[in-house]
């Protein structure tokens, strides 16, 4: 630095930019997570808005204020259940979670439409 004082200013600028970049890299995931959580967990968001379920001989149809989903029965790879829910697995990472208490009036239809899944397992 003593031999080339004209380099001290550009090096200081690079050092400041590197510090700002590191801070941005560290802070970005937390900011993104907080903003996503706020949107997703809003009362009218994708997870907490009321949903309507209907069954047909070809598919299960789920609709809410944010959108609709129609999954053909042929796309259901597995069916699991516990005391509270039915789980219709679409692939290894995705499942429709259907609460048993919401399905009580559709139980006979549900059993009929998912018989092929139970037989395949």
Tab-separated table of N, CA, C and O in Angstrom:
chain	number	residue	atom	x	y	z
A	1	UNK	N	0.820	-1.186	0.000
A	1	UNK	CA	0.000	0.000	0.000
A	1	UNK	C	0.872	1.261	0.000
A	1	UNK	O	0.483	2.252	-0.598
A	2	UNK	N	2.033	1.161	0.694
A	2	UNK	CA	2.898	2.340	0.735
A	2	UNK	C	3.531	2.601	-0.620
A	2	UNK	O	3.739	3.748	-0.993
A	3	UNK	N	3.815	1.512	-1.348
A	3	UNK	CA	4.450	1.690	-2.650
A	3	UNK	C	3.452	2.161	-3.697
A	3	UNK	O	3.808	2.907	-4.600
A	4	UNK	N	2.203	1.663	-3.596
A	4	UNK	CA	1.182	2.008	-4.593
A	4	UNK	C	-0.073	2.542	-3.888
A	4	UNK	O	-1.088	1.858	-3.793
A	5	UNK	N	-0.037	3.749	-3.396
A	5	UNK	CA	-1.188	4.294	-2.660
A	5	UNK	C	-2.429	4.450	-3.533
A	5	UNK	O	-3.545	4.461	-3.021
A	6	UNK	N	-2.261	4.506	-4.830
A	6	UNK	CA	-3.417	4.652	-5.720
A	6	UNK	C	-4.301	3.395	-5.726
A	6	UNK	O	-5.456	3.437	-6.128
A	7	UNK	N	-3.786	2.255	-5.237
A	7	UNK	CA	-4.579	1.018	-5.168
A	7	UNK	C	-5.425	0.927	-3.902
A	7	UNK	O	-6.315	0.085	-3.814
A	8	UNK	N	-5.163	1.740	-2.914
A	8	UNK	CA	-5.871	1.616	-1.644
A	8	UNK	C	-7.374	1.882	-1.788
A	8	UNK	O	-8.197	1.197	-1.186
A	9	UNK	N	-7.752	2.853	-2.585
A	9	UNK	CA	-9.179	3.157	-2.765
A	9	UNK	C	-9.919	2.015	-3.462
A	9	UNK	O	-10.967	1.594	-2.981
A	10	UNK	N	-9.433	1.451	-4.591
A	10	UNK	CA	-10.141	0.327	-5.215
A	10	UNK	C	-10.209	-0.905	-4.309
A	10	UNK	O	-11.212	-1.608	-4.298
A	11	UNK	N	-9.160	-1.162	-3.541
A	11	UNK	CA	-9.184	-2.310	-2.638
A	11	UNK	C	-10.205	-2.112	-1.527
A	11	UNK	O	-10.893	-3.056	-1.133
A	12	UNK	N	-10.317	-0.908	-1.027
A	12	UNK	CA	-11.319	-0.607	-0.005
A	12	UNK	C	-12.728	-0.801	-0.578
A	12	UNK	O	-13.601	-1.368	0.074
A	13	UNK	N	-12.933	-0.369	-1.797
A	13	UNK	CA	-14.233	-0.536	-2.460
A	13	UNK	C	-14.564	-2.013	-2.630
A	13	UNK	O	-15.686	-2.449	-2.357
A	14	UNK	N	-13.613	-2.812	-3.061
A	14	UNK	CA	-13.824	-4.257	-3.226
A	14	UNK	C	-14.129	-4.910	-1.878
A	14	UNK	O	-15.020	-5.751	-1.775
A	15	UNK	N	-13.408	-4.528	-0.851
A	15	UNK	CA	-13.648	-5.094	0.484
A	15	UNK	C	-15.053	-4.760	0.976
A	15	UNK	O	-15.748	-5.625	1.514
A	16	UNK	N	-15.488	-3.526	0.787
A	16	UNK	CA	-16.842	-3.136	1.206
A	16	UNK	C	-17.892	-3.904	0.406
A	16	UNK	O	-18.879	-4.394	0.970
A	17	UNK	N	-17.689	-4.053	-0.886
A	17	UNK	CA	-18.634	-4.814	-1.706
A	17	UNK	C	-18.698	-6.277	-1.289
A	17	UNK	O	-19.772	-6.882	-1.270
A	18	UNK	N	-17.558	-6.868	-0.944
A	18	UNK	CA	-17.550	-8.254	-0.466
A	18	UNK	C	-18.304	-8.402	0.852
A	18	UNK	O	-19.056	-9.364	1.049
A	19	UNK	N	-18.135	-7.446	1.756
A	19	UNK	CA	-18.857	-7.491	3.036
A	19	UNK	C	-20.362	-7.355	2.802
A	19	UNK	O	-21.154	-8.099	3.387
A	20	UNK	N	-20.749	-6.439	1.936
A	20	UNK	CA	-22.175	-6.271	1.624
A	20	UNK	C	-22.734	-7.541	0.994
A	20	UNK	O	-23.836	-7.989	1.334
A	21	UNK	N	-21.990	-8.172	0.099
A	21	UNK	CA	-22.444	-9.410	-0.542
A	21	UNK	C	-22.595	-10.531	0.477
A	21	UNK	O	-23.577	-11.287	0.437
A	22	UNK	N	-21.650	-10.668	1.391
A	22	UNK	CA	-21.745	-11.707	2.425
A	22	UNK	C	-22.954	-11.488	3.330
A	22	UNK	O	-23.661	-12.429	3.679
A	23	UNK	N	-23.186	-10.238	3.718
A	23	UNK	CA	-24.358	-9.937	4.547
A	23	UNK	C	-25.638	-10.280	3.783
A	23	UNK	O	-26.562	-10.880	4.340
A	24	UNK	N	-25.697	-9.937	2.508
A	24	UNK	CA	-26.880	-10.247	1.698
A	24	UNK	C	-27.081	-11.756	1.586
A	24	UNK	O	-28.215	-12.246	1.673
A	25	UNK	N	-26.012	-12.509	1.419
A	25	UNK	CA	-26.112	-13.970	1.319
A	25	UNK	C	-26.634	-14.574	2.612
A	25	UNK	O	-27.441	-15.494	2.609
A	26	UNK	N	-26.196	-14.046	3.731
A	26	UNK	CA	-26.630	-14.571	5.032
A	26	UNK	C	-28.066	-14.173	5.344
A	26	UNK	O	-28.849	-14.968	5.865
A	27	UNK	N	-28.475	-12.970	5.018
A	27	UNK	CA	-29.784	-12.444	5.407
A	27	UNK	C	-30.898	-12.893	4.460
A	27	UNK	O	-32.038	-13.100	4.901
A	28	UNK	N	-30.622	-13.090	3.199
A	28	UNK	CA	-31.658	-13.392	2.211
A	28	UNK	C	-32.549	-14.587	2.567
A	28	UNK	O	-33.767	-14.487	2.464
A	29	UNK	N	-31.996	-15.740	2.978
A	29	UNK	CA	-32.899	-16.859	3.311
A	29	UNK	C	-33.886	-16.547	4.427
A	29	UNK	O	-35.033	-16.981	4.386
A	30	UNK	N	-33.448	-15.786	5.423
A	30	UNK	CA	-34.337	-15.453	6.528
A	30	UNK	C	-35.454	-14.501	6.094
A	30	UNK	O	-36.601	-14.652	6.499
A	31	UNK	N	-35.111	-13.545	5.272
A	31	UNK	CA	-36.113	-12.605	4.770
A	31	UNK	C	-37.110	-13.334	3.870
A	31	UNK	O	-38.327	-13.131	3.976
A	32	UNK	N	-36.609	-14.205	3.002
A	32	UNK	CA	-37.489	-14.957	2.107
A	32	UNK	C	-38.422	-15.868	2.899
A	32	UNK	O	-39.613	-15.963	2.603
A	33	UNK	N	-37.891	-16.540	3.902
A	33	UNK	CA	-38.713	-17.432	4.721
A	33	UNK	C	-39.797	-16.656	5.466
A	33	UNK	O	-40.948	-17.091	5.524
A	34	UNK	N	-39.452	-15.537	6.015
A	34	UNK	CA	-40.432	-14.738	6.756
A	34	UNK	C	-41.532	-14.227	5.835
A	34	UNK	O	-42.720	-14.284	6.182
A	35	UNK	N	-41.179	-13.748	4.660
A	35	UNK	CA	-42.208	-13.237	3.749
A	35	UNK	C	-43.064	-14.373	3.194
A	35	UNK	O	-44.275	-14.215	3.041
A	36	UNK	N	-42.477	-15.520	2.919
A	36	UNK	CA	-43.246	-16.665	2.433
A	36	UNK	C	-44.193	-17.172	3.516
A	36	UNK	O	-45.347	-17.492	3.241
A	37	UNK	N	-43.717	-17.230	4.745
A	37	UNK	CA	-44.568	-17.680	5.846
A	37	UNK	C	-45.768	-16.757	6.010
A	37	UNK	O	-46.889	-17.207	6.221
A	38	UNK	N	-45.532	-15.463	5.880
A	38	UNK	CA	-46.623	-14.494	6.028
A	38	UNK	C	-47.692	-14.722	4.962
A	38	UNK	O	-48.886	-14.714	5.246
A	39	UNK	N	-47.283	-14.977	3.736
A	39	UNK	CA	-48.224	-15.188	2.636
A	39	UNK	C	-48.924	-16.539	2.756
A	39	UNK	O	-50.135	-16.643	2.611
A	40	UNK	N	-48.156	-17.592	3.028
A	40	UNK	CA	-48.719	-18.941	3.049
A	40	UNK	C	-49.644	-19.179	4.239
A	40	UNK	O	-50.599	-19.935	4.143
A	41	UNK	N	-49.356	-18.558	5.360
A	41	UNK	CA	-50.162	-18.791	6.557
A	41	UNK	C	-51.195	-17.707	6.809
A	41	UNK	O	-51.791	-17.648	7.879
A	42	UNK	N	-51.446	-16.890	5.819
A	42	UNK	CA	-52.515	-15.893	5.930
A	42	UNK	C	-53.859	-16.617	5.983
A	42	UNK	O	-54.008	-17.708	5.424
A	43	UNK	N	-54.855	-16.052	6.630
A	43	UNK	CA	-56.158	-16.714	6.733
A	43	UNK	C	-56.775	-17.071	5.376
A	43	UNK	O	-57.502	-18.043	5.265
A	44	UNK	N	-56.479	-16.319	4.350
A	44	UNK	CA	-57.001	-16.640	3.019
A	44	UNK	C	-55.895	-17.172	2.104
A	44	UNK	O	-56.023	-17.170	0.904
A	45	UNK	N	-54.801	-17.639	2.705
A	45	UNK	CA	-53.666	-18.168	1.944
A	45	UNK	C	-53.895	-19.593	1.480
A	45	UNK	O	-54.950	-20.200	1.692
A	46	UNK	N	-52.890	-20.157	0.870
A	46	UNK	CA	-53.002	-21.487	0.273
A	46	UNK	C	-53.254	-22.587	1.298
A	46	UNK	O	-53.949	-23.554	1.013
A	47	UNK	N	-52.709	-22.456	2.506
A	47	UNK	CA	-52.847	-23.534	3.479
A	47	UNK	C	-54.064	-23.407	4.383
A	47	UNK	O	-54.634	-24.404	4.792
A	48	UNK	N	-54.461	-22.203	4.723
A	48	UNK	CA	-55.497	-22.027	5.731
A	48	UNK	C	-56.858	-21.610	5.187
A	48	UNK	O	-57.810	-21.510	5.945
A	49	UNK	N	-56.972	-21.385	3.896
A	49	UNK	CA	-58.274	-20.996	3.359
A	49	UNK	C	-59.196	-22.211	3.319
A	49	UNK	O	-58.746	-23.343	3.181
A	50	UNK	N	-60.503	-21.995	3.468
A	50	UNK	CA	-61.445	-23.109	3.389
A	50	UNK	C	-61.366	-23.798	2.021
A	50	UNK	O	-61.184	-23.138	1.003
A	51	UNK	N	-61.485	-25.117	2.033
A	51	UNK	CA	-61.410	-25.884	0.800
A	51	UNK	C	-62.652	-26.746	0.650
A	51	UNK	O	-63.236	-27.183	1.625
A	52	UNK	N	-63.020	-26.984	-0.605
A	52	UNK	CA	-64.168	-27.821	-0.925
A	52	UNK	C	-63.674	-29.048	-1.668
A	52	UNK	O	-62.867	-28.934	-2.587
A	53	UNK	N	-64.171	-30.191	-1.267
A	53	UNK	CA	-63.748	-31.462	-1.855
A	53	UNK	C	-64.932	-32.104	-2.546
A	53	UNK	O	-66.037	-32.146	-2.003
A	54	UNK	N	-64.699	-32.594	-3.751
A	54	UNK	CA	-65.731	-33.378	-4.428
A	54	UNK	C	-65.068	-34.569	-5.113
A	54	UNK	O	-63.916	-34.498	-5.539
A	55	UNK	N	-65.808	-35.650	-5.176
A	55	UNK	CA	-65.311	-36.881	-5.790
A	55	UNK	C	-66.146	-37.206	-7.015
A	55	UNK	O	-67.358	-37.014	-7.015
A	56	UNK	N	-65.489	-37.699	-8.037
A	56	UNK	CA	-66.202	-38.222	-9.194
A	56	UNK	C	-65.577	-39.569	-9.535
A	56	UNK	O	-64.567	-39.960	-8.942
A	57	UNK	N	-66.149	-40.253	-10.470
A	57	UNK	CA	-65.609	-41.565	-10.826
A	57	UNK	C	-64.248	-41.465	-11.491
A	57	UNK	O	-63.501	-42.432	-11.540
A	58	UNK	N	-63.886	-40.276	-11.969
A	58	UNK	CA	-62.601	-40.112	-12.657
A	58	UNK	C	-61.543	-39.377	-11.849
A	58	UNK	O	-60.353	-39.528	-12.109
A	59	UNK	N	-61.967	-38.551	-10.857
A	59	UNK	CA	-60.975	-37.738	-10.161
A	59	UNK	C	-61.478	-37.251	-8.812
A	59	UNK	O	-62.661	-37.340	-8.503
A	60	UNK	N	-60.528	-36.727	-8.046
A	60	UNK	CA	-60.836	-35.995	-6.813
A	60	UNK	C	-60.558	-34.529	-7.131
A	60	UNK	O	-59.552	-34.191	-7.745
A	61	UNK	N	-61.478	-33.660	-6.733
A	61	UNK	CA	-61.419	-32.253	-7.086
A	61	UNK	C	-61.403	-31.441	-5.790
A	61	UNK	O	-62.315	-31.547	-4.977
A	62	UNK	N	-60.348	-30.620	-5.606
A	62	UNK	CA	-60.218	-29.775	-4.425
A	62	UNK	C	-60.165	-28.329	-4.897
A	62	UNK	O	-59.365	-27.984	-5.760
A	63	UNK	N	-61.040	-27.492	-4.342
A	63	UNK	CA	-61.037	-26.088	-4.733
A	63	UNK	C	-61.022	-25.205	-3.484
A	63	UNK	O	-61.517	-25.591	-2.425
A	64	UNK	N	-60.420	-24.035	-3.639
A	64	UNK	CA	-60.365	-23.050	-2.565
A	64	UNK	C	-60.364	-21.668	-3.203
A	64	UNK	O	-60.438	-21.539	-4.425
A	65	UNK	N	-60.238	-20.648	-2.378
A	65	UNK	CA	-60.211	-19.282	-2.892
A	65	UNK	C	-58.974	-19.019	-3.741
A	65	UNK	O	-58.975	-18.142	-4.591
A	66	UNK	N	-57.912	-19.792	-3.517
A	66	UNK	CA	-56.662	-19.557	-4.237
A	66	UNK	C	-56.530	-20.374	-5.511
A	66	UNK	O	-55.641	-20.109	-6.306
A	67	UNK	N	-57.381	-21.376	-5.726
A	67	UNK	CA	-57.295	-22.170	-6.946
A	67	UNK	C	-57.992	-23.500	-6.820
A	67	UNK	O	-58.627	-23.804	-5.805
A	68	UNK	N	-57.883	-24.290	-7.872
A	68	UNK	CA	-58.491	-25.622	-7.884
A	68	UNK	C	-57.466	-26.650	-8.324
A	68	UNK	O	-56.534	-26.345	-9.058
A	69	UNK	N	-57.669	-27.867	-7.864
A	69	UNK	CA	-56.821	-28.990	-8.233
A	69	UNK	C	-57.706	-30.168	-8.561
A	69	UNK	O	-58.638	-30.471	-7.818
A	70	UNK	N	-57.418	-30.809	-9.652
A	70	UNK	CA	-58.134	-32.028	-10.021
A	70	UNK	C	-57.102	-33.118	-10.249
A	70	UNK	O	-56.216	-32.985	-11.090
A	71	UNK	N	-57.205	-34.179	-9.466
A	71	UNK	CA	-56.254	-35.284	-9.552
A	71	UNK	C	-57.008	-36.525	-10.014
A	71	UNK	O	-57.916	-36.995	-9.328
A	72	UNK	N	-56.641	-37.078	-11.164
A	72	UNK	CA	-57.296	-38.303	-11.617
A	72	UNK	C	-56.972	-39.465	-10.672
A	72	UNK	O	-55.871	-39.533	-10.120
A	73	UNK	N	-57.922	-40.350	-10.497
A	73	UNK	CA	-57.700	-41.501	-9.614
A	73	UNK	C	-56.535	-42.347	-10.114
A	73	UNK	O	-55.826	-42.953	-9.312
A	74	UNK	N	-56.318	-42.374	-11.414
A	74	UNK	CA	-55.211	-43.165	-11.961
A	74	UNK	C	-53.853	-42.606	-11.544
A	74	UNK	O	-52.841	-43.309	-11.595
A	75	UNK	N	-53.791	-41.339	-11.107
A	75	UNK	CA	-52.535	-40.730	-10.677
A	75	UNK	C	-52.205	-41.027	-9.218
A	75	UNK	O	-51.092	-40.768	-8.773
A	76	UNK	N	-53.148	-41.581	-8.481
A	76	UNK	CA	-52.919	-41.894	-7.073
A	76	UNK	C	-52.127	-43.186	-6.986
A	76	UNK	O	-52.569	-44.237	-7.437
A	77	UNK	N	-50.925	-43.091	-6.404
A	77	UNK	CA	-50.031	-44.246	-6.336
A	77	UNK	C	-50.221	-45.071	-5.073
A	77	UNK	O	-49.991	-46.278	-5.085
A	78	UNK	N	-50.614	-44.411	-3.989
A	78	UNK	CA	-50.763	-45.128	-2.722
A	78	UNK	C	-51.789	-44.419	-1.857
A	78	UNK	O	-52.021	-43.224	-1.992
A	79	UNK	N	-52.381	-45.195	-0.979
A	79	UNK	CA	-53.354	-44.670	-0.019
A	79	UNK	C	-52.932	-45.127	1.362
A	79	UNK	O	-52.736	-46.317	1.596
A	80	UNK	N	-52.745	-44.174	2.249
A	80	UNK	CA	-52.457	-44.460	3.653
A	80	UNK	C	-53.527	-43.759	4.478
A	80	UNK	O	-54.156	-42.811	4.016
A	81	UNK	N	-53.718	-44.239	5.681
A	81	UNK	CA	-54.696	-43.591	6.552
A	81	UNK	C	-54.278	-43.751	7.999
A	81	UNK	O	-53.552	-44.669	8.359
A	82	UNK	N	-54.721	-42.808	8.803
A	82	UNK	CA	-54.562	-42.905	10.249
A	82	UNK	C	-55.903	-42.535	10.876
A	82	UNK	O	-56.914	-42.464	10.180
A	83	UNK	N	-55.924	-42.304	12.162
A	83	UNK	CA	-57.181	-42.015	12.847
A	83	UNK	C	-57.819	-40.705	12.403
A	83	UNK	O	-59.025	-40.535	12.505
A	84	UNK	N	-57.021	-39.766	11.901
A	84	UNK	CA	-57.538	-38.440	11.564
A	84	UNK	C	-57.665	-38.168	10.079
A	84	UNK	O	-58.525	-37.400	9.667
A	85	UNK	N	-56.803	-38.788	9.254
A	85	UNK	CA	-56.733	-38.408	7.841
A	85	UNK	C	-56.560	-39.592	6.897
A	85	UNK	O	-56.085	-40.653	7.289
A	86	UNK	N	-56.920	-39.338	5.644
A	86	UNK	CA	-56.539	-40.188	4.524
A	86	UNK	C	-55.415	-39.452	3.788
A	86	UNK	O	-55.458	-38.238	3.655
A	87	UNK	N	-54.446	-40.188	3.283
A	87	UNK	CA	-53.338	-39.607	2.527
A	87	UNK	C	-53.306	-40.261	1.152
A	87	UNK	O	-53.043	-41.456	1.038
A	88	UNK	N	-53.587	-39.488	0.132
A	88	UNK	CA	-53.529	-39.979	-1.246
A	88	UNK	C	-52.201	-39.522	-1.832
A	88	UNK	O	-52.010	-38.340	-2.124
A	89	UNK	N	-51.281	-40.458	-2.016
A	89	UNK	CA	-49.953	-40.108	-2.516
A	89	UNK	C	-49.971	-40.042	-4.035
A	89	UNK	O	-50.324	-41.007	-4.712
A	90	UNK	N	-49.544	-38.876	-4.544
A	90	UNK	CA	-49.466	-38.643	-5.982
A	90	UNK	C	-48.086	-39.067	-6.477
A	90	UNK	O	-47.940	-39.585	-7.563
A	91	UNK	N	-47.071	-38.830	-5.693
A	91	UNK	CA	-45.717	-39.326	-5.919
A	91	UNK	C	-45.044	-39.396	-4.557
A	91	UNK	O	-45.694	-39.239	-3.533
A	92	UNK	N	-43.748	-39.618	-4.533
A	92	UNK	CA	-43.070	-39.793	-3.252
A	92	UNK	C	-42.986	-38.514	-2.431
A	92	UNK	O	-42.742	-38.557	-1.230
A	93	UNK	N	-43.184	-37.368	-3.059
A	93	UNK	CA	-43.057	-36.099	-2.359
A	93	UNK	C	-44.378	-35.347	-2.201
A	93	UNK	O	-44.401	-34.299	-1.564
A	94	UNK	N	-45.460	-35.837	-2.782
A	94	UNK	CA	-46.731	-35.104	-2.776
A	94	UNK	C	-47.871	-36.004	-2.350
A	94	UNK	O	-47.944	-37.151	-2.782
A	95	UNK	N	-48.752	-35.448	-1.539
A	95	UNK	CA	-49.938	-36.191	-1.127
A	95	UNK	C	-51.082	-35.212	-0.888
A	95	UNK	O	-50.870	-34.075	-0.485
A	96	UNK	N	-52.281	-35.683	-1.157
A	96	UNK	CA	-53.477	-34.954	-0.745
A	96	UNK	C	-53.839	-35.465	0.641
A	96	UNK	O	-53.940	-36.667	0.851
A	97	UNK	N	-54.018	-34.560	1.575
A	97	UNK	CA	-54.408	-34.932	2.935
A	97	UNK	C	-55.891	-34.629	3.063
A	97	UNK	O	-56.316	-33.484	2.958
A	98	UNK	N	-56.671	-35.674	3.271
A	98	UNK	CA	-58.123	-35.534	3.365
A	98	UNK	C	-58.568	-35.889	4.777
A	98	UNK	O	-58.467	-37.045	5.193
A	99	UNK	N	-59.059	-34.926	5.545
A	99	UNK	CA	-59.507	-35.206	6.908
A	99	UNK	C	-60.690	-36.182	6.904
A	99	UNK	O	-61.613	-36.047	6.106
A	100	UNK	N	-60.633	-37.156	7.776
A	100	UNK	CA	-61.709	-38.159	7.859
A	100	UNK	C	-63.064	-37.508	8.179
A	100	UNK	O	-64.071	-37.897	7.613
A	101	UNK	N	-63.062	-36.524	9.070
A	101	UNK	CA	-64.345	-35.923	9.443
A	101	UNK	C	-64.971	-35.173	8.271
A	101	UNK	O	-66.189	-35.064	8.183
A	102	UNK	N	-64.174	-34.660	7.344
A	102	UNK	CA	-64.717	-33.997	6.159
A	102	UNK	C	-65.151	-35.010	5.104
A	102	UNK	O	-65.931	-34.685	4.209
A	103	UNK	N	-64.664	-36.229	5.213
A	103	UNK	CA	-64.962	-37.271	4.230
A	103	UNK	C	-66.099	-38.191	4.670
A	103	UNK	O	-66.483	-39.080	3.914
A	104	UNK	N	-66.638	-37.995	5.859
A	104	UNK	CA	-67.612	-38.950	6.395
A	104	UNK	C	-68.822	-39.129	5.488
A	104	UNK	O	-69.291	-40.245	5.292
A	105	UNK	N	-69.323	-38.054	4.888
A	105	UNK	CA	-70.497	-38.170	4.012
A	105	UNK	C	-70.133	-38.738	2.632
A	105	UNK	O	-71.014	-39.081	1.855
A	106	UNK	N	-68.843	-38.840	2.341
A	106	UNK	CA	-68.390	-39.378	1.055
A	106	UNK	C	-67.685	-40.725	1.215
A	106	UNK	O	-67.034	-41.199	0.283
A	107	UNK	N	-67.814	-41.349	2.376
A	107	UNK	CA	-67.049	-42.560	2.684
A	107	UNK	C	-67.293	-43.688	1.688
A	107	UNK	O	-66.349	-44.326	1.227
A	108	UNK	N	-68.549	-43.939	1.336
A	108	UNK	CA	-68.850	-45.037	0.409
A	108	UNK	C	-68.241	-44.780	-0.968
A	108	UNK	O	-67.624	-45.672	-1.565
A	109	UNK	N	-68.391	-43.560	-1.459
A	109	UNK	CA	-67.795	-43.216	-2.745
A	109	UNK	C	-66.271	-43.326	-2.687
A	109	UNK	O	-65.638	-43.843	-3.603
A	110	UNK	N	-65.694	-42.820	-1.615
A	110	UNK	CA	-64.242	-42.844	-1.467
A	110	UNK	C	-63.719	-44.270	-1.492
A	110	UNK	O	-62.735	-44.570	-2.164
A	111	UNK	N	-64.368	-45.157	-0.770
A	111	UNK	CA	-63.960	-46.574	-0.760
A	111	UNK	C	-64.040	-47.171	-2.162
A	111	UNK	O	-63.155	-47.904	-2.591
A	112	UNK	N	-65.106	-46.860	-2.875
A	112	UNK	CA	-65.286	-47.385	-4.232
A	112	UNK	C	-64.200	-46.868	-5.173
A	112	UNK	O	-63.600	-47.631	-5.927
A	113	UNK	N	-63.945	-45.568	-5.128
A	113	UNK	CA	-62.995	-44.958	-6.064
A	113	UNK	C	-61.543	-45.290	-5.744
A	113	UNK	O	-60.686	-45.221	-6.619
A	114	UNK	N	-61.239	-45.629	-4.500
A	114	UNK	CA	-59.852	-45.939	-4.139
A	114	UNK	C	-59.597	-47.436	-4.033
A	114	UNK	O	-58.501	-47.850	-3.646
A	115	UNK	N	-60.560	-48.257	-4.400
A	115	UNK	CA	-60.379	-49.717	-4.338
A	115	UNK	C	-59.195	-50.158	-5.188
A	115	UNK	O	-58.441	-51.053	-4.791
A	116	UNK	N	-59.011	-49.561	-6.336
A	116	UNK	CA	-57.889	-49.957	-7.197
A	116	UNK	C	-56.535	-49.647	-6.556
A	116	UNK	O	-55.561	-50.361	-6.763
A	117	UNK	N	-56.483	-48.606	-5.736
A	117	UNK	CA	-55.229	-48.249	-5.060
A	117	UNK	C	-54.930	-49.270	-3.975
A	117	UNK	O	-53.797	-49.720	-3.823
A	118	UNK	N	-55.946	-49.655	-3.227
A	118	UNK	CA	-55.752	-50.650	-2.173
A	118	UNK	C	-55.345	-51.998	-2.763
A	118	UNK	O	-54.526	-52.705	-2.214
A	119	UNK	N	-55.949	-52.354	-3.920
A	119	UNK	CA	-55.615	-53.624	-4.548
A	119	UNK	C	-54.198	-53.618	-5.128
A	119	UNK	O	-53.557	-54.637	-5.202
A	120	UNK	N	-53.714	-52.451	-5.527
A	120	UNK	CA	-52.384	-52.352	-6.131
A	120	UNK	C	-51.291	-52.395	-5.074
A	120	UNK	O	-50.158	-52.744	-5.357
A	121	UNK	N	-51.625	-52.033	-3.853
A	121	UNK	CA	-50.592	-51.944	-2.799
A	121	UNK	C	-50.113	-53.295	-2.336
A	121	UNK	O	-50.592	-54.312	-2.444
